[in-house]
């Protein structure tokens, strides 16, 4: 994108029009302590000197750590072609396609992305992406409320606690009855779910693998929910779907998840990618937009925005959501990533994650560390004899992000650590991690 400078006269003219005396006045609502302090570079520096200064600042970050951290986002390998193609200017600078006839390339990527998500989740319909996994879950709940016209939601104890916080914020002003079950490291507690399930229930929210990494077949819960007229929302980790039973095969009604693992780099705060898929009969209750394929009057294949049931396009009272933006560039990266891997490559990737995780569990057991849950995909909980936060700090100094201390989210779990192992972890890294963790515990 080109840089367009303004003269001082132009700046002053613009400030006068909007009624402020200076640019600084535009930021008066931001506290002094929150304003950037490092942008005021000394005058007279060359480009080379500025780059050197910024490089020195960036080196304060420790970017050589080896990651065993998951909890919703994961350190997966991203093929170079994902960066190369997604950074092309026609994709990187394109805004939302309000003029579909001019945006066939963007529309096709969305269409292909939707198709891939449907195949991945074994569902009928997918929208053209949402902000992130948490947003997708919140929108799925709103969708279930619209479909059932009921007001009761049951949240299983294995749901990502960050997603739960987002949901409570999202629905804070709605007259809902939300049943939040206690955290459960193992498989979903059927008795606790069924105790609250009744004809008033709009949906049960499940996650597979759950936040603690435990794999579960929710088919029986879904059948039970349907017998009461309730829906089931399933949050999934997409890479796991190369190996475990799909939510569609279980009978789930709405499927959501975080698409960061599909070719999007780790970043503190994103941008990330929320995906949402559902059964075809619920398509008109789905938020966001759907791109369809068609042919023009000459029989040539083309793509159109088929459904966009948001306030900007239809009457407010008929809108499914006020969410106005999808994550098209992240969705593009996801479809490039999935296309490069292909079906067999994706299955192989899932197997690599699973087997490397199982190898790590085996080595941890050999040094006396207790593995808490099973079966798991590529993430699992261990019990340490010391505070997991203290161990994690020691491990950082040794070059490892050892995992997620669960005491940060749950009282009573101060000695529990959530460890993730992706395809990027080499055998020697895993063995070094295990030995370093052993030393850290015995300090």
XYZ file of C-alpha atoms in Angstrom:
443
model
C 0.000 0.000 0.000
C 1.461 3.377 -0.955
C 2.333 5.981 1.678
C 0.551 9.296 1.102
C 2.111 12.152 3.105
C 0.270 15.329 4.042
C 1.691 18.813 4.256
C 1.441 20.732 7.521
C -1.147 23.006 5.887
C -3.280 20.024 4.903
C -3.059 18.564 8.405
C -4.088 21.871 9.960
C -7.006 22.172 7.522
C -8.257 18.690 8.438
C -7.926 19.375 12.177
C -9.882 22.612 11.746
C -12.700 20.792 9.941
C -13.103 18.170 12.669
C -12.825 20.788 15.405
C -9.624 19.873 17.264
C -6.478 21.920 17.705
C -3.820 19.196 17.372
C -3.283 15.545 16.511
C -2.451 14.874 20.173
C -5.958 16.028 21.101
C -7.365 13.078 19.130
C -5.746 10.730 21.662
C -6.790 12.584 24.794
C -9.074 9.699 25.867
C -6.079 7.334 26.066
C -4.283 7.535 29.400
C -0.726 8.880 29.337
C 0.628 5.581 30.658
C -0.943 3.672 27.760
C 0.416 5.835 24.946
C 3.407 4.636 22.899
C 6.739 5.969 24.075
C 9.079 4.427 21.544
C 7.860 6.002 18.277
C 9.704 9.298 18.760
C 12.903 8.516 16.898
C 15.775 11.014 17.103
C 16.052 13.315 14.087
C 18.791 12.899 11.539
C 18.908 9.090 11.637
C 19.394 7.216 8.366
C 17.188 4.285 7.362
C 20.063 1.933 8.158
C 20.515 3.437 11.632
C 16.789 3.257 12.393
C 16.711 -0.402 11.373
C 19.667 -1.135 13.652
C 17.964 0.632 16.584
C 14.718 -1.293 16.081
C 16.639 -4.550 15.697
C 18.285 -3.958 19.089
C 14.887 -3.345 20.672
C 13.415 -6.508 19.091
C 16.318 -8.582 20.419
C 14.977 -8.006 23.917
C 12.303 -10.559 22.957
C 13.253 -14.190 23.421
C 12.316 -15.743 20.069
C 14.466 -18.847 20.243
C 12.234 -20.736 22.683
C 11.006 -24.255 21.955
C 7.231 -24.440 22.374
C 5.227 -27.081 24.185
C 2.395 -24.591 24.704
C -1.128 -24.973 23.334
C -4.414 -24.258 25.068
C -6.165 -23.079 21.897
C -3.337 -21.909 19.607
C -0.481 -24.112 18.429
C 3.052 -23.972 17.028
C 2.575 -25.659 13.655
C 4.841 -25.485 10.616
C 3.656 -23.113 7.876
C 4.872 -23.941 4.338
C 6.579 -20.964 2.634
C 4.023 -20.973 -0.157
C 1.335 -19.809 2.285
C 3.220 -16.542 2.879
C 4.188 -16.212 -0.776
C 0.655 -16.494 -2.156
C -1.304 -14.758 0.598
C 1.006 -11.708 0.483
C 0.295 -11.041 -3.200
C -1.058 -7.509 -3.470
C -4.385 -8.509 -5.011
C -5.131 -10.457 -1.816
C -3.178 -8.545 0.824
C -4.655 -5.110 0.105
C -8.147 -6.130 -0.989
C -11.045 -5.036 1.170
C -14.369 -6.783 1.526
C -15.917 -7.461 -1.906
C -18.920 -5.160 -2.059
C -18.654 -5.211 -5.833
C -18.826 -8.968 -6.483
C -18.464 -8.648 -10.232
C -15.021 -7.091 -9.657
C -13.898 -9.481 -6.943
C -14.116 -12.928 -8.481
C -10.712 -13.991 -7.128
C -11.556 -13.096 -3.528
C -14.994 -14.683 -3.827
C -13.505 -17.902 -5.203
C -11.061 -18.156 -2.281
C -13.962 -17.780 0.154
C -15.963 -20.412 -1.735
C -13.042 -22.840 -1.725
C -12.429 -22.124 1.983
C -16.079 -22.829 2.847
C -15.902 -26.090 0.885
C -12.744 -27.168 2.727
C -14.290 -26.429 6.143
C -17.347 -28.503 5.214
C -15.141 -31.434 4.187
C -12.988 -31.059 7.309
C -15.903 -30.988 9.749
C -18.207 -33.284 7.750
C -20.930 -30.632 7.809
C -23.237 -29.242 5.082
C -22.621 -25.479 5.167
C -19.801 -23.182 6.300
C -19.699 -19.394 6.355
C -16.859 -17.243 5.027
C -15.113 -17.001 8.446
C -15.373 -15.037 11.684
C -12.840 -13.231 13.871
C -11.559 -16.141 15.981
C -12.589 -19.382 17.671
C -14.158 -17.616 20.647
C -16.244 -15.308 18.473
C -17.376 -18.270 16.392
C -18.545 -20.059 19.553
C -20.477 -16.985 20.728
C -22.124 -16.612 17.326
C -23.022 -20.324 17.349
C -24.806 -19.845 20.678
C -26.738 -16.869 19.300
C -27.623 -19.012 16.299
C -28.925 -21.837 18.541
C -31.088 -19.360 20.469
C -32.628 -18.140 17.203
C -33.279 -21.676 15.922
C -34.824 -23.127 19.086
C -36.363 -19.905 20.469
C -35.238 -21.153 23.886
C -33.091 -19.401 26.508
C -31.067 -22.093 28.262
C -27.451 -23.054 27.461
C -25.356 -25.822 29.054
C -21.560 -25.378 28.929
C -19.519 -28.546 29.441
C -16.575 -28.340 31.847
C -14.087 -29.042 29.044
C -14.746 -25.814 27.135
C -11.830 -23.391 26.733
C -12.118 -21.002 29.731
C -11.276 -18.002 27.521
C -14.157 -18.885 25.205
C -16.407 -19.133 28.270
C -15.421 -15.630 29.395
C -16.084 -14.317 25.911
C -19.509 -15.965 25.892
C -20.517 -14.446 29.237
C -19.446 -11.021 27.953
C -21.270 -11.548 24.653
C -24.534 -12.482 26.371
C -24.278 -10.277 29.479
C -27.398 -8.286 28.645
C -29.553 -11.171 27.420
C -32.153 -12.950 29.600
C -30.444 -16.347 29.405
C -30.042 -19.244 31.787
C -26.458 -20.441 31.379
C -25.445 -23.622 33.196
C -21.667 -23.747 33.550
C -20.435 -27.193 34.576
C -17.248 -27.475 36.692
C -13.928 -28.134 34.900
C -13.484 -31.751 33.909
C -10.082 -32.945 32.669
C -11.476 -36.265 31.460
C -14.310 -37.005 29.053
C -17.595 -35.102 29.341
C -19.534 -35.984 32.481
C -22.779 -37.309 31.019
C -24.659 -37.397 34.337
C -23.953 -33.732 35.071
C -25.022 -32.700 31.570
C -28.220 -34.796 31.604
C -29.141 -33.457 35.049
C -29.663 -30.012 33.496
C -30.930 -31.083 30.055
C -34.664 -30.455 29.505
C -37.212 -29.036 27.037
C -36.028 -25.505 27.829
C -32.476 -26.192 26.677
C -31.447 -24.436 23.478
C -27.993 -26.022 23.200
C -25.219 -27.960 24.880
C -21.701 -26.709 24.163
C -19.018 -29.397 23.869
C -15.360 -29.344 22.813
C -13.330 -32.132 21.210
C -10.534 -32.572 22.113
C -11.553 -30.602 25.167
C -9.456 -27.788 26.661
C -7.406 -30.377 28.568
C -6.734 -32.400 25.411
C -9.076 -35.317 26.130
C -10.728 -36.970 23.108
C -14.374 -37.962 23.399
C -17.087 -39.430 21.155
C -20.101 -37.215 21.862
C -22.570 -39.203 19.740
C -24.597 -40.348 22.771
C -24.812 -36.832 24.232
C -25.932 -35.442 20.887
C -28.657 -38.093 20.545
C -29.846 -37.337 24.080
C -29.889 -33.581 23.390
C -31.916 -34.083 20.219
C -34.505 -36.134 22.124
C -35.220 -32.947 24.108
C -35.229 -30.755 21.009
C -31.911 -29.164 21.989
C -28.972 -28.551 19.656
C -25.312 -29.405 20.181
C -22.517 -26.960 19.397
C -19.160 -28.672 19.006
C -15.888 -26.716 19.210
C -13.050 -28.585 17.486
C -9.294 -28.364 16.955
C -9.054 -28.663 13.134
C -5.776 -30.613 12.929
C -7.265 -33.368 15.105
C -9.946 -33.999 12.457
C -7.350 -35.750 10.323
C -7.448 -38.592 12.838
C -10.484 -38.540 15.135
C -14.225 -38.866 14.503
C -15.677 -35.758 12.905
C -18.422 -33.701 14.584
C -20.600 -34.295 11.527
C -20.301 -38.070 11.991
C -21.347 -37.627 15.630
C -24.446 -35.674 14.576
C -23.461 -32.204 15.833
C -25.685 -29.335 14.700
C -23.202 -26.440 14.689
C -19.411 -26.781 14.553
C -16.942 -24.021 15.400
C -13.229 -23.723 15.993
C -10.059 -21.662 15.862
C -8.382 -21.836 12.456
C -4.974 -20.516 13.580
C -3.499 -23.982 13.148
C -4.292 -23.835 9.417
C -1.344 -21.739 8.216
C -1.651 -18.706 10.486
C 1.375 -17.771 12.623
C 1.295 -17.425 16.392
C 0.634 -13.829 17.430
C -0.278 -12.217 20.707
C -3.811 -11.049 19.933
C -4.087 -12.380 16.390
C -5.261 -11.898 13.710
C -6.790 -15.335 13.946
C -9.614 -17.147 12.201
C -12.956 -18.412 13.464
C -14.737 -21.050 11.417
C -18.408 -22.003 11.705
C -20.274 -24.813 9.949
C -23.762 -26.240 10.380
C -26.449 -28.493 8.981
C -28.073 -27.177 5.804
C -31.490 -26.669 7.429
C -29.972 -23.970 9.670
C -28.357 -21.969 6.876
C -30.704 -18.981 7.152
C -29.928 -18.631 10.844
C -26.177 -18.568 10.223
C -24.214 -15.341 10.869
C -21.763 -13.756 8.452
C -21.781 -14.396 4.735
C -21.830 -17.316 2.334
C -20.305 -17.321 -1.137
C -21.934 -19.500 -3.792
C -20.900 -20.717 -7.252
C -23.061 -20.167 -10.308
C -22.828 -19.593 -14.074
C -23.413 -16.367 -16.004
C -25.679 -16.020 -19.060
C -22.848 -17.294 -21.240
C -22.430 -20.400 -19.110
C -19.151 -19.280 -17.536
C -18.512 -20.221 -13.912
C -18.696 -17.356 -11.430
C -19.007 -16.652 -7.716
C -21.482 -14.487 -5.817
C -22.274 -13.439 -2.276
C -25.263 -15.744 -1.872
C -26.284 -14.998 1.715
C -25.257 -12.070 3.875
C -27.844 -11.817 6.610
C -26.317 -8.915 8.502
C -27.647 -5.488 9.394
C -25.789 -3.726 6.621
C -27.681 -5.635 3.928
C -31.110 -6.456 5.348
C -33.592 -5.023 7.822
C -32.071 -4.901 11.295
C -34.761 -6.997 12.960
C -34.158 -9.777 10.435
C -30.358 -9.764 10.699
C -28.721 -12.834 12.232
C -25.829 -10.851 13.650
C -24.319 -7.398 13.639
C -20.912 -8.902 12.970
C -19.644 -6.984 9.959
C -16.268 -8.362 8.955
C -14.967 -11.786 8.134
C -11.304 -12.771 8.233
C -10.819 -13.217 4.491
C -7.019 -13.016 4.426
C -6.715 -15.593 7.231
C -9.299 -17.765 5.461
C -7.193 -17.477 2.305
C -4.129 -18.685 4.226
C -6.189 -21.603 5.546
C -7.328 -22.742 2.114
C -3.784 -22.432 0.707
C -2.464 -24.466 3.659
C -5.121 -27.166 3.255
C -4.626 -27.290 -0.520
C -0.875 -27.782 -0.142
C -1.270 -30.615 2.353
C -4.113 -32.380 0.545
C -6.184 -35.129 2.151
C -3.338 -37.608 2.661
C -0.927 -34.927 3.848
C -3.460 -33.677 6.374
C -3.962 -37.176 7.778
C -0.187 -37.626 7.957
C 0.100 -34.309 9.812
C -2.502 -35.405 12.368
C -0.660 -38.714 12.875
C 2.648 -36.884 13.426
C 1.032 -34.750 16.120
C -0.525 -37.760 17.815
C 2.540 -40.027 17.767
C 4.966 -37.314 18.889
C 2.629 -36.492 21.747
C 2.386 -40.159 22.742
C 6.200 -40.446 22.607
C 6.476 -37.421 24.919
C 3.967 -38.938 27.350
C 5.955 -42.171 27.405
C 9.219 -40.359 28.190
C 7.569 -38.250 30.907
C 6.177 -41.387 32.524
C 9.683 -42.901 32.552
C 10.909 -40.027 34.751
C 7.969 -40.429 37.136
C 5.649 -37.668 35.927
C 1.976 -38.561 36.172
C -0.116 -38.203 33.019
C -3.632 -37.257 34.086
C -5.873 -37.802 31.041
C -6.403 -40.292 28.223
C -7.144 -40.694 25.368
C -5.634 -37.491 24.003
C -4.632 -36.128 20.595
C -1.548 -33.890 20.861
C -2.170 -32.202 24.207
C -2.382 -33.628 27.716
C -2.264 -32.729 31.410
C 0.522 -33.718 33.798
C 0.723 -33.444 37.566
C 3.914 -31.938 38.950
C 5.164 -32.159 42.519
C 5.750 -28.402 42.498
C 3.805 -25.312 41.450
C 3.487 -25.444 37.653
C 3.987 -21.674 37.299
C 7.331 -21.884 39.129
C 8.407 -24.794 36.933
C 7.321 -22.939 33.800
C 9.478 -19.935 34.764
C 12.511 -22.151 35.307
C 11.897 -23.841 31.952
C 11.709 -20.462 30.162
C 15.234 -19.710 31.389
C 16.312 -23.084 29.994
C 14.837 -22.295 26.538
C 11.474 -24.091 26.736
C 7.884 -22.876 26.927
C 6.904 -25.932 28.939
C 3.133 -25.629 28.684
C 0.167 -23.863 30.208
C -0.024 -23.835 34.045
C -3.683 -24.647 34.724
C -3.652 -22.831 38.069
C -3.891 -19.632 36.004
C -7.458 -20.639 35.168
C -8.627 -23.042 37.892
C -8.226 -22.961 41.664
C -6.794 -26.220 42.979
C -4.891 -26.982 39.760
C -1.708 -25.111 40.705
C 0.388 -28.240 40.165
C -1.142 -29.150 36.805
C 0.529 -28.336 33.475
C -1.102 -28.587 30.020
C 1.515 -29.736 27.480
C 1.114 -29.643 23.679
C 3.326 -31.416 21.130
C 3.090 -30.522 17.451
C 4.771 -31.928 14.334
C 7.540 -29.301 14.725
C 9.009 -30.890 17.839
C 12.005 -33.013 16.907
C 12.956 -36.135 18.828
C 16.049 -34.499 20.379
C 13.946 -31.476 21.429
C 11.458 -33.754 23.165
C 14.215 -35.703 24.935
C 15.935 -32.459 26.025
C 12.584 -31.101 27.218
C 11.941 -34.181 29.355
C 15.432 -34.116 30.912
C 15.237 -30.359 31.561
C 11.804 -30.726 33.158
C 13.169 -33.534 35.359
C 16.003 -31.270 36.534
C 13.627 -28.342 37.124
C 11.361 -30.447 39.324
C 14.272 -31.815 41.358
C 15.888 -28.409 41.997
